[in-house]
Short mmCIF file of C-alpha atoms and ligand atoms in Angstrom, two decimals:
data_model
loop_
_atom_site.label_atom_id
_atom_site.label_comp_id
_atom_site.label_asym_id
_atom_site.label_seq_id
_atom_site.Cartn_x
_atom_site.Cartn_y
_atom_site.Cartn_z
CA MET A 22 -107.71 -61.67 32.80
CA LEU A 23 -106.28 -61.14 29.37
CA PHE A 24 -105.20 -57.51 29.25
CA SER A 25 -103.99 -57.26 32.64
CA HIS A 26 -101.40 -54.29 33.17
CA ARG A 27 -98.74 -56.89 33.09
CA ASN A 28 -99.41 -58.29 29.91
CA VAL A 29 -100.01 -54.96 28.40
CA ALA A 30 -96.48 -53.90 30.00
CA VAL A 31 -94.98 -57.15 28.36
CA PHE A 32 -96.46 -56.32 25.21
CA ALA A 33 -95.16 -53.07 24.87
CA LEU A 34 -91.88 -53.99 25.87
CA LEU A 35 -91.91 -56.76 23.16
CA LEU A 36 -93.19 -53.96 20.70
CA ILE A 37 -90.17 -51.43 21.59
CA PHE A 38 -87.80 -54.21 21.57
CA LEU A 39 -89.03 -55.27 17.78
CA ILE A 40 -88.88 -51.44 16.54
CA VAL A 41 -85.40 -50.85 18.17
CA TRP A 42 -84.14 -53.99 16.59
CA PHE A 43 -85.19 -53.68 13.36
CA LYS A 44 -84.72 -49.52 13.10
CA PRO A 45 -80.99 -49.70 12.23
CA ILE A 46 -81.05 -51.59 9.12
CA PRO A 47 -81.60 -49.54 6.20
CA LEU A 48 -84.48 -50.45 3.82
CA HIS A 49 -82.40 -50.70 0.70
CA THR A 50 -80.15 -53.40 1.78
CA LYS A 51 -82.34 -56.40 1.30
CA SER A 52 -80.08 -58.72 -0.74
CA ALA A 53 -77.08 -57.80 1.16
CA LEU A 54 -78.83 -58.94 4.12
CA HIS A 55 -79.52 -62.23 2.16
CA TYR A 56 -75.66 -63.07 2.06
CA LEU A 57 -75.17 -61.39 5.47
CA ARG A 58 -77.34 -63.88 7.48
CA ALA A 59 -75.78 -66.75 5.53
CA SER A 60 -72.22 -65.66 7.22
CA GLY A 61 -73.16 -65.60 10.76
CA PRO A 62 -73.66 -62.80 13.17
CA ALA A 63 -71.67 -59.39 13.47
CA SER A 64 -71.68 -56.52 15.30
CA PRO A 65 -74.75 -54.27 15.21
CA ASP A 66 -72.54 -51.32 15.69
CA ILE A 67 -71.35 -51.35 12.32
CA LEU A 68 -74.92 -50.38 11.13
CA ASN A 69 -74.75 -47.35 13.18
CA ALA A 70 -74.11 -43.82 11.66
CA THR A 71 -70.22 -44.26 12.18
CA LEU A 72 -70.09 -47.37 10.43
CA GLY A 73 -68.76 -48.79 13.89
CA PHE A 74 -66.04 -46.44 14.15
CA GLN A 75 -65.77 -43.77 16.53
CA GLN A 76 -65.85 -41.08 13.93
CA VAL A 77 -65.99 -40.59 9.89
CA PHE A 78 -63.64 -37.91 8.83
CA VAL A 79 -63.89 -36.64 5.01
CA ILE A 80 -60.85 -34.49 3.58
CA ASN A 81 -62.24 -31.53 1.37
CA ILE A 82 -60.53 -28.31 0.40
CA PRO A 83 -63.49 -25.98 1.21
CA GLU A 84 -63.27 -24.21 -2.26
CA ARG A 85 -64.35 -27.33 -3.63
CA THR A 86 -67.87 -27.04 -2.71
CA ASP A 87 -69.15 -28.94 -5.42
CA ARG A 88 -67.47 -32.20 -3.87
CA ARG A 89 -68.78 -31.18 -0.40
CA ASP A 90 -72.39 -30.91 -1.51
CA ALA A 91 -72.01 -34.37 -3.26
CA MET A 92 -70.34 -35.93 -0.13
CA THR A 93 -72.74 -34.42 2.12
CA LEU A 94 -75.88 -36.19 0.16
CA ALA A 95 -74.11 -39.43 -0.33
CA ALA A 96 -73.43 -39.63 3.39
CA ALA A 97 -76.98 -38.46 4.45
CA LEU A 98 -78.62 -40.82 1.72
CA SER A 99 -76.38 -43.92 3.72
CA ARG A 100 -77.11 -42.52 6.99
CA ILE A 101 -73.34 -41.68 7.66
CA ASP A 102 -72.33 -38.92 9.82
CA VAL A 103 -69.36 -37.34 8.53
CA GLN A 104 -66.80 -34.75 10.09
CA TRP A 105 -65.11 -32.42 7.65
CA ILE A 106 -61.33 -31.97 7.56
CA ASP A 107 -60.25 -29.02 5.68
CA GLY A 108 -57.62 -29.96 2.69
CA VAL A 109 -54.47 -28.22 2.54
CA ASP A 110 -53.10 -26.20 -0.37
CA GLY A 111 -49.47 -27.43 -0.82
CA HIS A 112 -48.41 -23.70 -1.25
CA SER A 113 -49.14 -22.82 2.45
CA VAL A 114 -46.84 -25.61 3.67
CA SER A 115 -43.88 -24.14 4.83
CA ASP A 116 -40.13 -25.91 4.44
CA LYS A 117 -39.93 -25.70 8.26
CA VAL A 118 -42.69 -27.91 9.09
CA VAL A 119 -41.98 -30.79 6.66
CA PRO A 120 -39.79 -33.68 8.25
CA GLY A 121 -35.87 -33.59 7.97
CA ASP A 122 -35.86 -36.56 5.63
CA SER A 123 -37.42 -34.70 2.86
CA TRP A 124 -35.26 -31.65 2.71
CA ASP A 125 -33.03 -32.90 -0.15
CA LYS A 126 -36.10 -34.04 -2.26
CA SER A 127 -38.62 -32.54 -4.42
CA ILE A 128 -41.90 -33.12 -3.36
CA SER A 129 -44.82 -31.67 -5.30
CA LYS A 130 -46.89 -28.99 -3.98
CA GLY A 131 -49.71 -31.48 -4.55
CA ASN A 132 -48.29 -34.24 -2.52
CA LYS A 133 -47.25 -31.70 0.22
CA GLY A 134 -50.54 -30.65 0.70
CA SER A 135 -52.21 -34.05 0.71
CA TRP A 136 -49.64 -35.20 3.15
CA ARG A 137 -50.46 -32.13 5.44
CA ALA A 138 -54.41 -32.92 5.28
CA HIS A 139 -53.68 -36.71 6.18
CA MET A 140 -51.40 -35.75 9.08
CA ASN A 141 -54.24 -33.20 10.45
CA VAL A 142 -56.51 -36.14 10.70
CA LEU A 143 -54.15 -38.20 12.33
CA GLN A 144 -53.24 -35.30 14.71
CA ARG A 145 -57.09 -35.01 15.31
CA VAL A 146 -57.65 -38.73 15.87
CA VAL A 147 -54.52 -38.46 18.39
CA GLN A 148 -55.53 -35.44 20.18
CA ASP A 149 -59.41 -36.41 20.69
CA ASN A 150 -58.15 -40.12 21.74
CA ILE A 151 -60.45 -41.29 19.15
CA THR A 152 -60.40 -45.37 19.44
CA SER A 153 -61.03 -45.64 15.67
CA ALA A 154 -61.62 -43.37 12.66
CA LEU A 155 -62.62 -43.98 9.07
CA ILE A 156 -60.78 -41.34 6.68
CA LEU A 157 -62.47 -40.72 3.39
CA GLU A 158 -61.40 -38.41 0.45
CA ASP A 159 -63.97 -36.06 -0.84
CA ASP A 160 -64.65 -38.05 -4.08
CA ALA A 161 -65.02 -41.60 -2.61
CA ASP A 162 -67.98 -43.78 -3.84
CA TRP A 163 -69.61 -46.72 -2.06
CA ASP A 164 -72.30 -49.00 -2.48
CA VAL A 165 -75.82 -48.39 -1.08
CA ARG A 166 -75.33 -51.86 0.76
CA ILE A 167 -72.22 -50.39 2.69
CA LYS A 168 -73.33 -51.52 5.97
CA PRO A 169 -74.06 -54.92 5.31
CA GLN A 170 -70.86 -55.10 3.26
CA LEU A 171 -68.77 -53.64 6.47
CA GLN A 172 -70.40 -56.18 8.71
CA VAL A 173 -69.12 -59.13 6.69
CA PHE A 174 -65.75 -57.26 6.13
CA ALA A 175 -65.48 -56.80 9.98
CA GLN A 176 -65.91 -60.64 10.72
CA ALA A 177 -63.04 -61.35 8.42
CA ALA A 178 -60.86 -58.44 9.72
CA ARG A 179 -61.22 -59.62 13.33
CA ALA A 180 -59.15 -62.72 12.37
CA PHE A 181 -56.32 -61.01 11.48
CA THR A 182 -55.69 -60.05 15.34
CA GLN A 183 -57.14 -63.35 16.79
CA SER A 184 -56.48 -66.92 16.29
CA VAL A 185 -58.52 -68.83 13.45
CA PRO A 186 -59.12 -72.39 13.26
CA GLN A 187 -57.02 -74.95 11.69
CA HIS A 188 -58.61 -78.00 10.29
CA HIS A 189 -56.19 -81.09 11.09
CA PRO A 190 -57.10 -84.50 9.50
CA GLU A 191 -56.53 -86.05 12.88
CA HIS A 192 -57.07 -83.69 15.55
CA GLY A 193 -60.16 -82.03 14.20
CA VAL A 194 -60.13 -78.31 14.71
CA SER A 195 -57.88 -76.41 16.47
CA TYR A 196 -57.27 -72.98 16.95
CA ALA A 197 -54.04 -71.65 15.47
CA ASP A 198 -51.96 -68.47 15.13
CA HIS A 199 -53.24 -66.78 11.89
CA THR A 200 -49.92 -66.48 10.47
CA SER A 201 -49.62 -70.17 9.71
CA GLN A 202 -52.81 -70.11 7.58
CA SER A 203 -53.10 -69.31 4.07
CA GLU A 204 -56.91 -69.13 3.09
CA ILE A 205 -59.87 -69.72 4.92
CA SER A 206 -63.55 -69.11 3.90
CA LEU A 207 -65.53 -66.60 6.07
CA ALA A 208 -67.99 -69.60 6.70
CA GLN A 209 -65.01 -71.53 8.59
CA LEU A 210 -64.39 -68.75 11.06
CA PRO A 211 -65.65 -69.28 14.35
CA PRO A 212 -69.27 -67.67 14.79
CA LYS A 213 -68.21 -65.44 17.62
CA LEU A 214 -64.60 -64.04 17.50
CA ARG A 215 -63.86 -62.30 20.90
CA LEU A 216 -64.75 -58.55 20.90
CA SER A 217 -63.19 -55.78 22.62
CA VAL A 218 -61.77 -52.58 21.38
CA THR A 219 -63.79 -52.17 18.05
CA PRO A 220 -66.01 -54.08 16.15
CA TYR A 221 -63.58 -54.66 13.72
CA GLY A 222 -61.18 -56.16 16.15
CA ASP A 223 -58.31 -55.16 18.51
CA ALA A 224 -54.64 -54.41 17.73
CA TRP A 225 -55.06 -53.42 14.09
CA ASP A 226 -53.44 -50.23 12.79
CA VAL A 227 -54.96 -49.49 9.27
CA LEU A 228 -57.84 -51.27 7.64
CA TRP A 229 -57.16 -50.19 4.24
CA LEU A 230 -61.10 -50.07 2.55
CA GLY A 231 -60.59 -47.87 -0.56
CA HIS A 232 -57.71 -48.31 -2.92
CA CYS A 233 -57.06 -48.61 -6.48
CA GLY A 234 -54.76 -51.69 -6.45
CA THR A 235 -53.18 -54.30 -3.87
CA GLU A 236 -51.70 -57.42 -4.11
CA LEU A 237 -52.17 -61.01 -2.36
CA PRO A 238 -49.58 -61.39 0.10
CA LYS A 239 -47.04 -63.68 -0.55
CA GLU A 240 -44.81 -66.04 1.71
CA SER A 241 -42.05 -64.92 -0.94
CA ASP A 242 -42.08 -60.91 -0.79
CA MET A 243 -41.55 -60.71 3.20
CA VAL A 244 -39.39 -57.81 3.05
CA SER A 245 -36.09 -59.84 3.21
CA ASP A 246 -34.36 -57.62 0.39
CA HIS A 247 -34.72 -54.85 2.69
CA GLY A 248 -32.53 -56.49 5.49
CA TYR A 249 -35.29 -56.99 8.15
CA ASP A 250 -35.96 -60.08 10.33
CA VAL A 251 -38.35 -61.84 8.30
CA LYS A 252 -39.21 -64.76 10.95
CA SER A 253 -40.12 -62.49 13.74
CA SER A 254 -42.19 -59.65 12.10
CA LYS A 255 -43.80 -61.04 8.96
CA PRO A 256 -47.60 -59.91 8.12
CA PRO A 257 -49.86 -62.96 8.05
CA VAL A 258 -50.19 -64.52 4.55
CA LEU A 259 -53.92 -65.19 5.69
CA LYS A 260 -56.63 -64.60 2.96
CA ILE A 261 -60.20 -64.92 4.09
CA THR A 262 -62.60 -65.45 1.20
CA ILE A 263 -66.16 -64.20 0.99
CA PRO A 264 -67.83 -66.49 -1.65
CA ASN A 265 -71.15 -65.37 -3.55
CA ASP A 266 -71.10 -61.85 -2.65
CA ALA A 267 -73.93 -60.34 -4.53
CA THR A 268 -72.18 -56.84 -4.17
CA VAL A 269 -68.94 -57.69 -6.17
CA PRO A 270 -69.16 -57.28 -10.02
CA SER A 271 -68.36 -60.03 -12.28
CA PRO A 272 -64.62 -60.68 -13.19
CA LYS A 273 -64.55 -58.75 -16.52
CA HIS A 274 -65.47 -55.89 -14.49
CA LEU A 275 -62.69 -56.08 -11.82
CA LYS A 276 -60.42 -53.13 -13.00
CA ALA A 277 -59.38 -50.14 -11.24
CA HIS A 278 -60.32 -47.86 -14.47
CA PRO A 279 -61.34 -48.60 -18.02
CA PHE A 280 -57.88 -48.90 -19.37
CA ALA A 281 -56.30 -50.85 -16.43
CA LEU A 282 -55.72 -54.80 -16.42
CA GLN A 283 -57.98 -56.82 -15.00
CA ASP A 284 -57.16 -57.61 -11.42
CA GLU A 285 -55.44 -60.66 -10.56
CA ILE A 286 -58.16 -62.18 -8.25
CA ALA A 287 -60.69 -61.99 -11.55
CA LYS A 288 -58.84 -65.20 -12.44
CA GLN A 289 -57.72 -66.69 -9.36
CA TYR A 290 -61.25 -66.77 -7.84
CA PRO A 291 -64.75 -68.02 -8.84
CA PRO A 292 -66.91 -64.82 -9.63
CA HIS A 293 -68.57 -62.67 -6.80
CA THR A 294 -65.67 -63.47 -4.43
CA ARG A 295 -64.41 -60.78 -2.02
CA ILE A 296 -61.02 -61.36 -0.34
CA VAL A 297 -59.95 -60.04 2.95
CA HIS A 298 -56.16 -59.96 3.32
CA SER A 299 -53.01 -58.25 4.86
CA SER A 300 -51.94 -55.03 2.77
CA SER A 301 -49.46 -55.43 0.29
CA LYS A 302 -48.28 -52.89 -2.19
CA THR A 303 -51.66 -51.17 -1.67
CA THR A 304 -51.96 -47.83 -3.29
CA CYS A 305 -54.49 -44.58 -3.52
CA THR A 306 -56.37 -43.38 0.02
CA GLN A 307 -59.85 -43.17 -1.05
CA ALA A 308 -60.79 -44.81 2.16
CA TYR A 309 -58.73 -46.16 5.36
CA ALA A 310 -59.51 -46.56 8.80
CA VAL A 311 -56.91 -46.16 11.71
CA SER A 312 -57.02 -47.14 15.12
CA GLN A 313 -55.79 -44.89 18.17
CA GLN A 314 -52.56 -46.83 18.07
CA GLY A 315 -52.06 -46.99 14.26
CA ALA A 316 -52.63 -43.19 14.06
CA ARG A 317 -50.32 -42.71 16.83
CA LYS A 318 -47.58 -44.64 14.89
CA LEU A 319 -48.49 -43.02 11.66
CA LEU A 320 -48.13 -39.42 13.07
CA TRP A 321 -44.67 -40.42 14.42
CA GLN A 322 -43.40 -41.79 11.15
CA PHE A 323 -44.83 -39.27 8.89
CA GLY A 324 -45.56 -35.99 10.83
CA LEU A 325 -42.11 -36.24 12.45
CA GLN A 326 -39.64 -38.53 10.38
CA THR A 327 -40.78 -38.94 6.70
CA LEU A 328 -42.05 -37.16 3.76
CA THR A 329 -40.53 -38.36 0.70
CA THR A 330 -43.38 -39.04 -1.73
CA GLY A 331 -47.41 -39.18 -2.05
CA TRP A 332 -49.03 -40.08 1.09
CA ASP A 333 -50.58 -43.07 -0.33
CA LEU A 334 -47.16 -44.30 -1.55
CA MET A 335 -45.80 -43.73 1.91
CA LEU A 336 -48.87 -45.68 3.68
CA ARG A 337 -48.01 -48.32 1.11
CA ASP A 338 -44.64 -49.00 2.17
CA TRP A 339 -45.36 -48.45 5.90
CA CYS A 340 -47.80 -51.14 5.76
CA ASP A 341 -45.54 -53.36 3.86
CA GLY A 342 -43.17 -53.30 6.73
CA LEU A 343 -40.26 -50.92 5.15
CA TYR A 344 -40.27 -48.54 7.89
CA LYS A 345 -39.88 -50.69 10.89
CA SER A 346 -37.13 -49.78 13.02
CA SER A 347 -34.85 -52.33 15.01
CA SER A 348 -34.71 -52.22 18.34
CA ARG A 349 -31.82 -52.28 20.67
CA ASP A 350 -31.43 -56.06 20.78
CA GLY A 351 -31.48 -56.21 17.31
CA ARG A 352 -34.98 -57.53 17.10
CA THR A 353 -37.26 -55.77 14.85
CA ALA A 354 -40.71 -54.14 16.09
CA ASN A 355 -43.80 -55.99 15.16
CA HIS A 356 -45.10 -55.49 11.58
CA PRO A 357 -47.89 -53.13 11.33
CA VAL A 358 -51.16 -54.95 11.12
CA CYS A 359 -52.94 -53.23 7.89
CA VAL A 360 -55.97 -55.19 6.48
CA THR A 361 -57.32 -54.72 2.90
CA VAL A 362 -59.96 -55.90 0.80
CA GLN A 363 -60.44 -56.86 -2.90
CA PRO A 364 -62.35 -55.60 -4.57
CA PRO A 365 -62.26 -52.59 -2.45
CA ILE A 366 -65.46 -51.57 -0.43
CA PHE A 367 -64.81 -47.74 -1.50
CA SER A 368 -64.10 -46.50 -4.93
CA HIS A 369 -63.03 -43.29 -6.56
CA HIS A 370 -65.89 -41.51 -8.36
CA TYR A 371 -64.91 -40.30 -12.02
CA GLY A 372 -67.37 -37.31 -12.39
CA LYS A 373 -68.73 -36.23 -15.61
CA GLY A 374 -66.00 -34.22 -17.12
CA ALA A 375 -64.59 -33.42 -13.80
CA ALA A 376 -61.55 -31.26 -13.77
CA SER A 377 -58.34 -33.44 -13.69
CA ASP A 378 -56.92 -34.14 -10.60
CA ILE A 379 -53.46 -34.66 -10.39
CA THR A 380 -54.17 -37.22 -7.41
CA ALA A 381 -56.60 -39.05 -9.35
CA PRO A 382 -55.71 -42.73 -9.79
CA GLY A 383 -54.99 -43.96 -13.32
CA GLY A 384 -52.58 -41.14 -14.37
CA GLY A 385 -55.37 -38.80 -14.07
CA PHE A 386 -57.84 -40.22 -16.56
CA VAL A 387 -60.98 -38.46 -17.01
CA ASN A 388 -63.98 -39.85 -18.34
CA LYS A 389 -65.62 -37.01 -20.53
CA GLU A 390 -68.87 -39.23 -21.79
CA LYS A 391 -69.92 -41.06 -18.63
CA GLU A 392 -69.72 -40.93 -14.86
CA MET A 393 -68.40 -44.42 -13.42
CA THR A 394 -67.04 -45.71 -10.05
CA PRO A 395 -64.90 -48.76 -10.53
CA TYR A 396 -66.13 -52.09 -8.62
CA ILE A 397 -69.10 -50.39 -7.03
CA ARG A 398 -72.59 -51.90 -8.05
CA LEU A 399 -75.32 -50.09 -6.76
CA SER A 400 -73.22 -46.92 -6.05
CA VAL A 401 -74.71 -44.27 -4.25
CA ARG A 402 -73.24 -41.51 -6.51
CA LEU A 403 -74.86 -42.77 -9.63
CA ASN A 404 -78.14 -43.67 -8.26
CA MET A 405 -78.03 -40.24 -6.17
CA GLU A 406 -81.13 -38.75 -8.30
CA ARG A 407 -83.10 -41.86 -7.58
CA LEU A 408 -82.17 -41.91 -4.17
CA VAL A 409 -83.11 -38.40 -3.40
CA ASN A 410 -86.52 -39.12 -5.18
CA GLY A 411 -87.07 -41.94 -2.75
CA ALA A 412 -86.53 -44.82 -5.28
CA SER A 413 -87.12 -48.29 -3.74
CA PHE A 414 -84.11 -50.60 -3.81
CA GLU A 415 -85.63 -52.75 -7.03
CA ASP A 416 -85.26 -49.33 -9.11
CA LEU A 417 -81.57 -48.70 -8.42
CA VAL A 418 -79.06 -49.14 -11.28
CA ASP A 419 -76.33 -51.68 -11.20
CA GLN A 420 -73.47 -50.07 -12.77
CA TRP A 421 -71.78 -53.42 -13.61
CA GLU A 422 -74.62 -55.81 -14.29
CA ASP A 423 -73.31 -59.53 -14.79
CA GLY A 424 -74.62 -59.49 -18.58
CA THR A 425 -73.08 -56.22 -19.54
C1 NAG B 506 -70.87 -46.63 16.37
O1 NAG B 506 -70.40 -47.79 16.91
C2 NAG B 506 -68.73 -47.38 17.50
C3 NAG B 506 -68.35 -48.57 17.89
O2 NAG B 506 -69.08 -49.28 19.08
C4 NAG B 506 -69.00 -46.22 18.52
O3 NAG B 506 -67.48 -45.90 18.83
C5 NAG B 506 -69.51 -44.88 17.79
O4 NAG B 506 -69.73 -43.75 18.91
C6 NAG B 506 -70.95 -45.39 17.06
N1 NAG B 506 -71.48 -44.16 16.52
C7 NAG B 506 -72.79 -43.59 16.67
C8 NAG B 506 -73.07 -42.37 16.16
O5 NAG B 506 -73.34 -43.99 17.68
C1 NAG B 507 -58.06 -43.17 25.80
O1 NAG B 507 -58.83 -43.79 25.56
C2 NAG B 507 -58.79 -45.09 26.29
C3 NAG B 507 -59.38 -46.17 25.52
O2 NAG B 507 -60.82 -45.58 25.76
C4 NAG B 507 -58.58 -44.82 27.70
O3 NAG B 507 -58.23 -46.18 28.22
C5 NAG B 507 -57.38 -43.91 27.86
O4 NAG B 507 -57.44 -43.59 29.44
C6 NAG B 507 -57.74 -42.46 27.30
N1 NAG B 507 -56.82 -41.70 27.42
C7 NAG B 507 -56.98 -40.52 27.75
C8 NAG B 507 -55.98 -39.43 27.96
O5 NAG B 507 -58.16 -39.89 27.97
#
């Protein structure tokens, strides 16, 4: 009999499977999915409400209700669950609590407040034993295709804590230590890198996803002038290229703010290439993820030992290996694993005539005429009115159209 109970049950299961399978993929990600498919499988967890991290935190001073409103909407429209961490007014940070090595330095109140807020997030990550957390500043913006973008990024990021294939003319493909490779395309990575701790790989410390500038790592700048053992602890020079990424603006739009110079990668790579590499001289902390081990190391270094300048500059130096301490036998500790991406996946949103913010990148540049977000094409912030009113993907505005 065609409609036996068994057939009906199988059909129902199939239907449930299909519904569950297709549900997490946001509707407005069609074109991003197109390039995602071409680049192989990724963890479906990244499509979840915390982007494949255990938690997403946003730092916001409660008085800035305007920013909290905007971030709440932006996150809701992208189906992201965020937890708030209260920003800190530098005037409330007592001299007693700052690490000893900052006593003789004049740290601005702004830097003290920002330092404390970031320490408070790290403290929370350690206290709650959170495996991985994404930390956003409250003016961060992103593309509506953020989830598929992060799926692709994750595939690349995993290569930084695992072996990647090496193509040898005689021996074919062998799997080598990633530090010995300099550049590889995403398509050359093995389709399934082993997964364990997080969808972004294991043993990373920081994934620096939103910044206002970074450099491609070079063999030559491996901290030798700071006296560290270069051989045992250099960061990988590996660069993973993601070609034909439709979410990357054309080369002339690759700048951190309207008066900035064009990014180096605009000339070095074909248009619409995104590059995942070790952090090198990265600045601004619009968005970065920490693993549990990364949070512990950072809380030790900057909660207890060091406060000398702005948080992003200290994180830059930490990722560049400048804070590594030597162990007793003279060998240096492992270089921190900080992976970044160019152009960044999160970026600073310049609101219309927004009040100048001392921590804003580009020397406090404020755009009085026009809102904008560098690097982000289908910006959630700039499409907010359309998204709130249920616009379809085709109706969204591309800020950095190729022809413009
Ligand atoms: C998303 O996936 C991550 C990694 O598997 C997990 O830790 C987190 O709890 C998930 N988030 C939600 C909201 O399910
Ligand atoms: C913290 O989490 C790790 C990994 O999930 C687990 O192995 C460990 O036991 C946890 N530690 C505590 C104190 O709960």
